[in-house]
XYZ file of C-alpha atoms in Angstrom:
592
model
C 4.379 33.746 -12.852
C 8.075 33.745 -13.799
C 9.129 36.634 -15.964
C 12.050 34.957 -17.384
C 9.991 33.983 -20.436
C 6.214 34.812 -20.410
C 4.312 34.874 -23.760
C 1.638 37.226 -22.314
C 1.866 40.977 -22.648
C 1.498 43.084 -19.482
C -2.214 43.586 -19.705
C -3.080 39.999 -20.108
C -0.594 38.985 -17.376
C -2.634 41.219 -14.979
C -6.006 39.870 -16.107
C -4.634 36.127 -15.882
C -3.118 36.702 -12.407
C -6.322 38.314 -11.128
C -8.363 35.419 -12.385
C -6.145 32.582 -11.057
C -5.303 34.115 -7.742
C -9.199 34.358 -6.860
C -10.094 31.067 -8.552
C -11.395 28.177 -6.351
C -9.978 24.642 -6.681
C -13.080 23.386 -8.730
C -12.627 26.358 -11.026
C -8.970 25.718 -11.572
C -9.815 22.153 -12.434
C -12.485 23.024 -14.740
C -10.114 25.764 -16.355
C -7.364 23.245 -16.952
C -9.741 20.897 -18.731
C -11.217 23.710 -20.824
C -7.807 24.955 -21.988
C -6.575 21.523 -22.679
C -9.485 20.926 -24.981
C -9.171 24.327 -26.546
C -5.562 23.888 -27.373
C -6.177 20.523 -28.948
C -9.071 21.903 -30.988
C -6.794 24.707 -32.493
C -3.883 22.187 -33.042
C -1.554 24.196 -30.814
C -0.267 21.592 -28.485
C 3.220 22.158 -29.497
C 4.994 24.915 -27.458
C 6.699 27.820 -29.342
C 10.341 27.495 -30.429
C 11.454 29.874 -27.587
C 9.936 27.659 -24.931
C 11.213 24.427 -26.670
C 14.662 25.944 -26.664
C 14.402 26.533 -22.950
C 13.350 22.956 -22.250
C 15.484 21.287 -24.876
C 19.054 19.664 -23.912
C 20.248 18.624 -20.674
C 18.164 17.728 -17.868
C 20.670 19.584 -15.649
C 18.788 22.948 -15.723
C 15.540 21.644 -14.127
C 14.195 19.336 -11.293
C 13.448 15.816 -12.270
C 10.914 14.312 -10.097
C 10.705 10.501 -10.251
C 8.372 8.180 -8.338
C 8.059 4.464 -7.816
C 4.853 3.308 -6.035
C 2.944 0.206 -5.241
C -0.340 1.701 -3.973
C -0.080 5.206 -5.553
C 0.958 7.272 -2.618
C 4.382 8.136 -4.199
C 2.575 9.412 -7.427
C 0.235 11.532 -5.334
C 3.226 13.240 -3.540
C 5.134 13.516 -6.796
C 2.250 15.418 -8.330
C 1.955 17.658 -5.206
C 5.659 18.484 -5.540
C 5.438 19.302 -9.145
C 2.326 21.528 -8.624
C 4.095 23.335 -5.869
C 7.318 23.704 -7.852
C 5.287 25.029 -10.843
C 3.602 27.547 -8.772
C 7.043 28.857 -7.745
C 8.063 29.032 -11.245
C 10.690 26.143 -10.899
C 11.123 24.169 -13.927
C 10.539 20.566 -13.465
C 9.824 17.092 -15.169
C 7.828 14.315 -13.538
C 7.837 10.743 -14.506
C 6.977 7.331 -13.165
C 9.879 4.827 -13.002
C 7.840 2.556 -15.219
C 8.286 5.110 -17.989
C 11.742 6.283 -17.214
C 14.908 5.277 -19.218
C 17.230 4.630 -16.412
C 20.375 5.810 -18.396
C 18.802 9.167 -18.600
C 19.667 9.522 -14.832
C 23.291 10.313 -16.038
C 21.994 13.510 -17.519
C 20.169 14.573 -14.321
C 21.703 17.137 -12.071
C 18.765 17.811 -9.629
C 16.624 14.904 -8.744
C 13.676 14.357 -6.412
C 12.984 10.590 -5.920
C 9.810 9.615 -4.150
C 9.785 5.905 -3.510
C 8.048 3.310 -1.365
C 9.203 -0.037 -0.022
C 7.285 -3.208 -0.856
C 7.146 -6.097 1.478
C 10.283 -6.997 3.346
C 12.630 -4.303 1.753
C 11.951 -4.812 -1.809
C 11.519 -1.982 -4.321
C 8.157 -1.598 -5.952
C 8.061 -3.298 -9.375
C 8.186 -0.004 -11.307
C 11.398 0.954 -9.289
C 13.242 -2.344 -9.906
C 15.113 -1.318 -12.999
C 16.470 2.042 -11.592
C 17.472 0.274 -8.333
C 19.418 -2.473 -10.163
C 20.975 0.215 -12.471
C 22.316 2.353 -9.720
C 23.324 -0.598 -7.520
C 25.325 -1.893 -10.470
C 27.642 1.095 -10.326
C 26.840 1.827 -14.018
C 25.353 5.378 -13.258
C 27.433 8.408 -13.390
C 26.397 10.392 -10.334
C 29.216 12.777 -9.539
C 27.273 15.818 -10.623
C 23.943 14.573 -9.038
C 21.980 16.603 -6.508
C 19.315 14.622 -5.018
C 16.569 14.554 -2.335
C 14.764 11.264 -1.450
C 11.520 10.780 0.382
C 10.986 7.278 1.303
C 7.574 5.654 2.264
C 7.200 2.629 4.374
C 5.589 0.861 7.378
C 7.519 0.540 10.609
C 5.896 -2.762 11.439
C 8.213 -4.255 8.776
C 11.756 -5.131 9.665
C 13.366 -3.252 6.590
C 11.589 0.026 7.068
C 11.963 2.335 4.057
C 14.712 0.058 2.699
C 14.289 1.074 -0.855
C 14.860 4.629 -0.086
C 17.884 3.729 1.986
C 19.339 1.763 -0.661
C 19.043 4.657 -3.174
C 20.509 7.065 -0.634
C 23.503 4.894 0.140
C 24.190 4.177 -3.402
C 23.782 7.823 -4.667
C 26.354 8.936 -2.040
C 28.729 6.014 -2.889
C 29.023 6.967 -6.417
C 29.459 10.740 -5.886
C 26.004 12.185 -5.512
C 25.157 15.119 -3.121
C 22.039 15.276 -1.131
C 20.060 18.274 -1.148
C 18.142 17.329 1.887
C 18.716 14.468 4.205
C 16.884 11.216 3.505
C 13.275 11.460 4.911
C 11.785 8.266 6.053
C 7.923 8.231 6.599
C 5.752 5.763 8.330
C 2.161 4.913 7.195
C 1.033 8.267 8.679
C 3.124 10.174 6.257
C 1.123 13.143 5.027
C 2.337 15.963 7.404
C 5.937 14.855 7.295
C 5.850 14.643 3.429
C 4.225 18.015 3.112
C 7.167 19.534 5.133
C 9.657 17.821 2.899
C 8.013 19.130 -0.196
C 8.070 22.608 1.241
C 11.612 22.310 2.259
C 12.730 21.025 -1.160
C 10.829 23.732 -3.103
C 12.403 26.523 -0.929
C 15.800 25.128 -2.091
C 14.976 26.019 -5.730
C 12.528 28.803 -5.389
C 15.108 31.590 -5.996
C 16.724 29.694 -8.924
C 17.930 31.597 -11.854
C 15.861 31.334 -15.111
C 12.763 29.639 -13.802
C 10.022 28.752 -16.273
C 6.578 27.316 -15.765
C 6.508 23.587 -15.415
C 4.920 21.629 -17.902
C 2.078 19.110 -17.027
C 2.344 15.793 -18.717
C -1.102 14.577 -17.729
C -4.560 16.086 -17.205
C -5.193 16.816 -13.621
C -8.260 15.174 -12.347
C -10.233 16.202 -9.220
C -10.038 13.422 -6.552
C -12.697 12.399 -4.133
C -13.052 14.620 -1.112
C -13.066 11.539 0.984
C -9.650 10.013 1.586
C -7.318 8.774 4.487
C -7.413 12.284 6.081
C -11.064 12.698 5.563
C -12.700 9.204 5.740
C -16.265 8.547 4.677
C -18.458 7.097 7.289
C -20.026 4.030 5.554
C -23.163 2.446 6.877
C -23.104 -1.363 7.602
C -25.472 -3.056 5.302
C -24.505 -6.694 6.161
C -22.171 -8.655 8.391
C -22.145 -12.412 8.417
C -19.684 -15.207 9.395
C -18.820 -17.370 6.409
C -16.938 -20.047 8.017
C -18.733 -23.079 9.404
C -20.025 -23.686 12.901
C -17.157 -26.062 13.750
C -14.347 -24.228 12.057
C -11.469 -23.189 14.324
C -11.326 -19.684 12.862
C -13.836 -17.053 12.092
C -14.045 -15.337 8.721
C -16.544 -12.470 8.298
C -18.041 -10.958 5.121
C -18.816 -7.222 5.513
C -20.753 -5.122 3.253
C -20.824 -1.263 3.516
C -22.717 1.420 1.772
C -20.781 4.092 -0.255
C -24.179 5.947 -0.958
C -23.746 9.673 -0.582
C -19.885 9.458 -1.284
C -18.073 9.973 -4.565
C -15.827 6.986 -3.669
C -15.072 4.543 -6.613
C -12.705 1.651 -6.850
C -11.495 -1.136 -9.288
C -11.159 -4.770 -8.744
C -7.799 -5.320 -7.073
C -8.063 -2.074 -4.750
C -8.210 -2.029 -1.035
C -10.359 -0.503 1.656
C -8.923 1.173 4.625
C -10.822 1.132 7.852
C -10.106 3.028 10.939
C -10.949 0.721 14.036
C -11.063 0.987 17.671
C -8.768 -1.114 19.941
C -9.939 -4.034 21.993
C -11.488 -2.308 25.182
C -10.378 -5.253 27.385
C -6.787 -4.461 26.442
C -7.081 -0.813 27.116
C -8.595 -1.733 30.639
C -5.661 -4.080 31.416
C -2.971 -1.370 30.473
C -4.564 1.157 32.594
C -5.070 -1.245 35.518
C -1.542 -2.438 35.283
C 0.043 1.010 35.278
C -2.583 2.426 37.835
C -3.247 5.346 35.303
C -6.580 7.189 35.957
C -8.896 6.917 32.866
C -9.611 10.586 32.925
C -5.945 11.747 32.630
C -5.966 14.406 29.681
C -3.885 13.621 26.660
C -3.108 15.902 23.833
C -3.373 14.239 20.388
C -3.073 15.578 16.942
C -6.906 15.527 16.804
C -7.917 17.027 20.218
C -7.477 16.743 23.874
C -9.115 13.477 25.112
C -8.921 11.226 28.113
C -6.276 8.677 28.486
C -8.906 5.990 28.085
C -10.064 7.550 24.825
C -6.610 8.068 23.518
C -5.667 4.224 24.064
C -9.148 3.058 22.674
C -9.325 5.374 19.636
C -6.129 6.957 18.705
C -2.909 4.983 19.379
C -1.510 1.591 18.410
C -1.425 -0.934 21.187
C -2.217 -4.486 19.812
C 1.220 -4.678 17.984
C 4.750 -3.445 18.586
C 7.464 -2.230 16.269
C 11.140 -1.617 16.665
C 10.870 2.048 17.130
C 8.461 1.713 19.923
C 10.822 -0.628 21.690
C 13.859 1.729 21.123
C 11.891 4.815 22.395
C 10.725 2.993 25.427
C 14.163 1.857 26.151
C 15.420 5.492 26.011
C 13.100 6.221 28.772
C 13.690 3.241 31.019
C 17.040 1.994 29.888
C 16.268 -1.661 30.877
C 19.280 -4.005 30.623
C 17.110 -7.041 29.314
C 15.603 -4.777 26.607
C 19.066 -3.406 25.753
C 19.951 -7.004 25.177
C 16.877 -7.814 23.194
C 17.363 -4.892 20.850
C 20.918 -6.074 20.034
C 19.707 -9.634 18.983
C 17.671 -9.504 15.752
C 16.346 -12.913 15.804
C 15.051 -12.723 19.400
C 13.727 -9.166 18.634
C 11.817 -10.480 15.588
C 10.290 -13.164 17.601
C 9.245 -10.791 20.415
C 7.621 -8.490 17.981
C 5.390 -11.106 16.438
C 2.387 -11.411 18.602
C 3.212 -9.345 21.552
C 1.505 -6.082 22.536
C 2.034 -2.962 24.642
C 0.845 -4.696 27.831
C 3.473 -7.337 27.248
C 6.268 -4.658 26.904
C 5.067 -2.851 30.088
C 4.998 -6.185 32.093
C 8.228 -7.549 30.713
C 10.272 -4.416 31.282
C 8.672 -2.557 34.215
C 9.230 1.201 34.637
C 7.668 4.171 36.419
C 7.086 6.291 33.326
C 3.885 8.455 33.395
C 0.957 8.336 31.108
C 2.283 11.313 28.897
C 5.595 9.493 28.456
C 3.854 6.355 27.419
C 1.638 7.930 24.787
C 4.616 9.753 23.593
C 6.362 6.599 22.245
C 3.297 5.187 20.531
C 2.363 5.701 17.007
C -1.070 6.706 15.910
C -3.372 3.765 15.247
C -3.120 3.302 11.451
C -5.973 2.071 9.376
C -6.167 -1.603 8.616
C -6.216 -2.383 4.864
C -8.417 -5.115 3.227
C -8.530 -6.343 -0.364
C -11.886 -5.380 -1.758
C -14.115 -8.379 -2.385
C -16.615 -6.881 -4.795
C -17.042 -5.239 -7.964
C -18.534 -1.705 -8.145
C -20.169 -2.674 -11.494
C -21.900 -5.554 -9.760
C -22.705 -3.773 -6.473
C -23.209 -0.027 -7.094
C -22.514 2.244 -4.137
C -21.292 -0.707 -2.295
C -17.948 -2.222 -1.060
C -17.449 -5.636 0.507
C -14.394 -6.971 2.378
C -13.413 -10.519 3.661
C -12.076 -10.361 7.141
C -10.247 -13.217 9.205
C -10.790 -12.611 12.984
C -7.325 -12.316 14.726
C -7.842 -13.915 18.308
C -5.342 -16.276 19.790
C -3.837 -17.191 23.241
C -0.210 -16.237 24.187
C 1.289 -16.633 27.697
C -2.134 -17.400 29.104
C -3.754 -14.230 27.729
C -6.032 -13.553 24.796
C -4.680 -11.497 21.832
C -7.127 -9.714 19.711
C -6.574 -8.043 16.303
C -7.699 -4.141 16.563
C -9.768 -4.171 13.410
C -10.879 -7.706 12.931
C -12.339 -8.009 16.391
C -13.872 -4.498 16.003
C -15.670 -6.006 12.955
C -16.415 -9.372 14.358
C -17.317 -8.711 18.002
C -18.476 -5.041 18.234
C -19.658 -3.774 14.914
C -23.523 -3.851 14.521
C -25.855 -3.367 11.589
C -26.514 0.388 10.555
C -23.326 1.490 12.478
C -21.137 3.805 10.405
C -17.546 3.105 9.859
C -14.731 5.444 8.734
C -13.448 4.138 5.417
C -11.408 5.237 2.387
C -10.222 3.708 -0.877
C -6.638 2.904 -1.623
C -5.586 2.162 -5.185
C -3.581 -1.003 -5.915
C -2.222 -0.302 -9.471
C -0.164 -3.410 -9.239
C -3.020 -5.855 -8.806
C -5.268 -5.084 -11.782
C -7.328 -7.349 -14.395
C -5.878 -7.284 -17.899
C -7.107 -4.418 -20.141
C -7.655 -6.975 -22.937
C -11.061 -8.970 -22.697
C -10.863 -12.756 -22.088
C -7.139 -12.687 -21.225
C -6.463 -16.067 -19.431
C -6.238 -15.614 -15.607
C -4.588 -17.887 -13.187
C -5.692 -16.821 -9.645
C -4.041 -18.305 -6.579
C -5.299 -17.497 -3.115
C -5.370 -19.115 0.262
C -7.819 -18.086 3.148
C -8.986 -14.557 2.825
C -6.483 -14.157 -0.006
C -9.426 -15.298 -2.260
C -11.194 -11.957 -1.653
C -9.915 -9.971 -4.721
C -10.818 -12.848 -7.029
C -14.486 -12.487 -5.994
C -14.118 -8.853 -7.183
C -12.448 -10.059 -10.452
C -15.118 -12.659 -11.446
C -18.106 -10.334 -10.348
C -16.580 -7.806 -12.683
C -15.972 -10.130 -15.486
C -19.485 -11.426 -15.229
C -20.886 -7.890 -15.528
C -18.636 -7.407 -18.539
C -19.801 -10.681 -20.177
C -16.171 -12.028 -20.273
C -14.431 -14.929 -18.412
C -14.193 -18.693 -19.231
C -10.395 -18.222 -19.549
C -10.036 -17.925 -15.764
C -8.562 -20.589 -13.382
C -8.907 -20.293 -9.599
C -6.685 -22.205 -7.134
C -8.071 -21.927 -3.491
C -6.719 -23.311 -0.314
C -7.942 -23.496 3.371
C -8.174 -25.827 6.206
C -11.383 -27.984 5.817
C -13.820 -28.361 2.917
C -16.984 -28.369 5.211
C -16.145 -25.533 7.299
C -13.647 -23.165 5.527
C -14.711 -23.214 1.723
C -15.188 -19.451 1.538
C -17.814 -18.362 -1.007
C -18.267 -21.993 -2.206
C -21.736 -21.418 -3.788
C -20.455 -18.338 -5.680
C -17.579 -20.207 -7.218
C -19.933 -22.938 -8.343
C -22.321 -20.400 -9.865
C -19.433 -18.940 -11.850
C -18.418 -22.461 -13.022
C -21.869 -23.113 -14.187
C -22.310 -19.837 -16.140
C -18.901 -19.994 -17.562
C -17.233 -16.921 -15.986
C -14.955 -19.301 -14.260
C -13.361 -21.819 -16.321
C -11.522 -24.027 -13.812
C -11.407 -24.396 -10.030
C -8.738 -26.427 -8.027
C -8.988 -26.601 -4.216
C -6.639 -27.778 -1.468
C -7.960 -28.411 2.083
C -4.880 -29.210 4.211
C -6.566 -30.661 7.149
C -9.024 -33.111 5.396
C -6.395 -35.922 5.073
C -3.548 -37.187 7.108
C -0.781 -35.591 4.892
C -1.473 -31.880 4.493
C -2.281 -30.512 0.993
C -1.706 -26.951 0.029
C -2.342 -24.795 -3.035
C 1.259 -25.415 -4.133
C 0.780 -29.088 -4.338
C -2.277 -28.599 -6.641
C -0.047 -26.134 -8.776
C 2.373 -29.079 -9.099
C -0.186 -31.493 -10.177
C -1.181 -29.099 -13.021
C 2.294 -28.046 -13.865
C 2.029 -28.843 -17.613
C -1.257 -27.010 -18.026
C -0.148 -24.010 -16.006
C 2.985 -23.513 -18.134
C 1.000 -23.837 -21.293
C -1.353 -21.079 -20.098
C 1.647 -18.904 -19.272
C 3.204 -19.328 -22.763
C -0.261 -18.448 -24.179
C -0.226 -15.201 -22.524
C -2.018 -15.858 -19.169
C -1.796 -13.461 -16.200
C -1.098 -15.059 -12.909
C -2.075 -13.643 -9.441
C -1.059 -14.468 -5.858
C -2.888 -13.169 -2.935
C -2.356 -14.373 0.642
C -0.021 -14.535 3.705
C 3.493 -13.459 2.987
C 4.964 -15.371 6.081
C 3.803 -18.883 5.110
C 2.075 -19.126 1.803
C 3.651 -16.609 -0.724
C 7.287 -18.136 -0.834
C 6.007 -21.638 -1.079
C 3.815 -20.761 -4.043
C 6.374 -18.592 -5.822
C 8.947 -21.362 -5.498
C 6.585 -23.858 -6.873
C 5.906 -21.508 -9.943
C 9.746 -21.260 -10.571
C 10.038 -24.975 -10.345
C 7.257 -25.431 -12.674
C 8.756 -23.021 -15.205
C 12.144 -24.819 -14.627
C 11.015 -28.304 -15.298
C 8.521 -27.602 -18.005
C 10.886 -25.478 -20.030
C 14.058 -27.336 -19.366
C 15.996 -24.336 -18.312
C 18.122 -23.445 -15.152
C 16.701 -22.019 -12.045
C 18.435 -18.673 -12.970
C 16.653 -18.607 -16.259
C 13.482 -19.680 -14.608
C 13.704 -16.569 -12.290
C 14.464 -14.322 -15.292
C 11.275 -15.691 -16.980
C 9.228 -14.901 -13.908
C 10.856 -11.444 -13.621
C 9.969 -10.675 -17.264
C 6.233 -11.679 -16.419
C 6.550 -8.962 -13.703
C 7.763 -6.464 -16.091
C 4.859 -7.160 -18.355
C 2.476 -7.063 -15.420
C 1.497 -10.540 -16.130
C 2.608 -11.600 -12.574
C 1.009 -9.700 -9.818
C 0.983 -10.298 -6.094
C -0.936 -8.879 -3.192
C 0.728 -10.361 -0.111
C 0.448 -9.218 3.684
């Protein structure tokens, strides 16, 4: 506890330190809530004048922690940084970029920015304003000292691009980095913890440190998370596409009984899968590696077979894997591929580790091979159930990835784990991930326009189940698209039930292969252009869920065209209109 200003006399300090140093985490959570309630009861929520004077004025005397997030990871890390800084007596302020006035950045001297990248290099919605502000050159950053923790996914081309953008721009306009830009993949926890420790150590011996103020009540989180998944029992697994469909979609129900996991409509479920055993076998046979070779992982020492089956990513490739492999083998054809972005992008889509080994042969050993692989990340699925309607259960909707390429079958790690190998009563390691940017409106009976193709309809099942439980609905409109009416109309009976009981007001469907000319959801949107615009003008929230590569851009362009033609404005004004809907959280997307 800092002695720079401490309102407790020496005797009380000793008692307080003894209590806090020996308290458990649960006791600290309880104590924080108790003191919060006590202070409100005594109407003493305003700090004394001496503390106010120390906190008043310029932000240059404290560490400002800002976060921009899509899934909530950046917020969690920002809170961990604030907690650790506070424990070291470092004064700090923490804010989401949703609530931050961007021009206040001009008053900041010490900044910690934790920000994710959404999709193909875009900032998360809450970070858009600050991103635009610093890119415009309007910020005065010559006295800014900053550190950036960037979160991303190496499977995307523009890995951690938002963090890179901020770093480049801060330097361009005179900012000085406290620590080098830290770029984290999906397995970010250990790397982020090191960054937090390094940053706190930079300020730990600062003069005039005072205890950090907490802006929000700290709530204990579930003991089950990505690092400690809950093993959920399989309650039901069934195929929901028809016998003659050319694809398989599976409905999976898992039990959350015995956990304290909870979720809201719009959240996602993470599942840790196993890799296809046939691919593991093919890799080992091709390289003539013995199955029993001992491999050291971050979990334990295991056999090479177990490492490739359970622990490492082998069904998909990313740029870093190819770059690291090339550093080992220095293959001219691979050198050439890495220098041609279009060819590289094409190669990464659909190829796996066996392709890499066959296309660019080498004599690397098993330890070198494992050394270039990333750990097998969980697969994330939109939750297709409401916890209110299905207590202690979670449902997901999974499309099986199984296709032929170069005369060899390619199988998705998690989707075929679910479709081909998972059996009733098995237990699956899972965790919940919040999706704060795909939420039902807080106001009951707000009009909803929900657009989904294929398994992109999953979160709307959770929406409608929740609306039914709460006794609201009717002002909801679902657009659903798939291949054929008879074989691919996912959850058809349920949508019809919701239409009959009034939870779902309207349903428009597009089945692309039921006629000569293909019809997609964007065509149905065009047919209802006037009505859609009228709904938007009356305050409707609009949602899009589905495939980023094919569906999302077509639907978004159609919405822009609807806004443009129905309002009689330019395309630029239509884009501003849609952007404003985003800012108001009336336009939300969940695309993959």
